[in-house]
């Protein structure tokens, strides 16, 4: 397979390198020789049918899941059992989840200041100012004193993005950020992500939002049954699929929309 | 994921059945709930009759015909003939007025009993302060240490001009409160550690140890743990090293309660969605930061009802130290009854003891309910 060569105009040092990564859940082979390099400031959208391993792959990048074979290098640090290396990487990599995973017992502001204060050892006032600036950026500063349960899904997901940004990450991972949202809220979250893309953030995003992929992604990666099947520019992948599997997937996605 | 304070009041509710509609006034309520049919009227009247009869009889026995004090004979013994004559007709509360200091403070030197009394007040003050959420700060730990140290100083004496009193002379309410308070204060952190240890995937030895501890302790009655502590434990100790009986009972009690609390805490840990830990991990929080800031605050909140349930159970379990010869509140009640003139007045004594136990347990359950309400109001889910 020759998918690694496609880099679509984004050159630069690699931010994320996955080299022949394999993972099993018991006897189930969920990642098969996944090889992928994401350059700094590159934006990659990962799509594929459910159970294709795309979420597992993205979760391996900050080691919420462990891989069993192959190498993963993030920002120059290889992911191993070394706790210190892991801490370094998690500080540099922000993650946004499908189910938001805000901390329900903390206010919106506290959700955002928690990691800067405890992990970055930032003074509280500074952390709060930082958090407010990011909450303004995701357009919900007025909700700062509320609790997550009082916000809509779209607002919660924007808070989750702000919370990740407060750690000033070099890389952002999005694991189906709009899949749990009602249709009318998807746009506000995607707009936030587009704004982030415009600022040159390195992004890996698992999503089925084709419009978003076309507008933002430098590269689209299609996964199926644990392996990367095709990869290329959004135009190449969506308009000229080479494999039957991708054609089938695209027809199903388009029928759904 | 429903928040009652959110939007619920904007949803028009379907009109309810007539008899449940609020604001009908007491008469309509009575009619709807107690006299709605021939059958329910009959039941209401019959039960009402029984309840009133019982209440009247109790009032007559406990208040109208009750005897509050008795004269003392020439030998200093209470002359209980009045009470003996009134048996079955009126309560003899005189047994409590005569014996309350023995029951509450045991054989602690009579003139020094202000010390255990102060200890009881200190404990109650500690509970009240700890219950108020505005005092939930790091300093509260220092307050606890200070109070527990003061309890030791007051009870033992020997410093600050206080006469030394051996713990063999301690008894009554201070023993109960010491066992319960020290017991829960140490059992709770132990339980949290054990519950966390039982879920530590990376540390199989720790996990095995925690599982063994919980299953072993849960598998035996408290009485046998207490026996073990009081009879068997000294056999294993080197000659001359003598750990006192109260301390041994206290440790047995901590270990026993810890095992039960650990399972309650583990229930809370398991109820928490996995995404919470993942989000904390993804933000780069370390294990203890994640546990203290994200996991435990939510997990413990989820298990307040079973937690308080176990607390109340443990409070009452302190009375089992009777069997290893410690004189807690309940045991002192029995001791008071062994005084010849007062033999046979156990009903009055046990009612008096029940009132004390109920006061503490009811305070705990009322507080837990208000705490749940408060925590739910402040926001989430």
Coordinates of C-alpha atoms in Angstrom, one line a residue, chain A residues 1 32 49 222-230 241-252:
Chain A
X1 CA 0.0 0.0 0.0
X32 CA -3.8 -4.2 11.3
X49 CA -17.8 2.2 9.0
X222 CA -10.6 5.7 5.0
X223 CA -10.4 2.7 7.4
X224 CA -12.2 -0.6 7.3
X225 CA -11.8 -3.7 9.4
X226 CA -8.8 -2.3 11.3
X227 CA -6.7 -1.2 8.3
X228 CA -6.2 1.9 6.3
X229 CA -7.8 1.2 2.9
X230 CA -7.4 4.5 1.1
X241 CA -12.8 6.0 -4.7
X242 CA -10.6 3.3 -5.9
X243 CA -11.7 0.4 -3.8
X244 CA -15.1 -1.3 -3.6
X245 CA -15.1 -1.0 0.2
X246 CA -14.9 2.8 0.0
X247 CA -17.5 3.0 -2.7
X248 CA -19.8 0.9 -0.6
X249 CA -19.2 3.1 2.4
X250 CA -19.7 6.3 0.5
X251 CA -22.9 5.1 -0.9
X252 CA -24.2 4.2 2.5

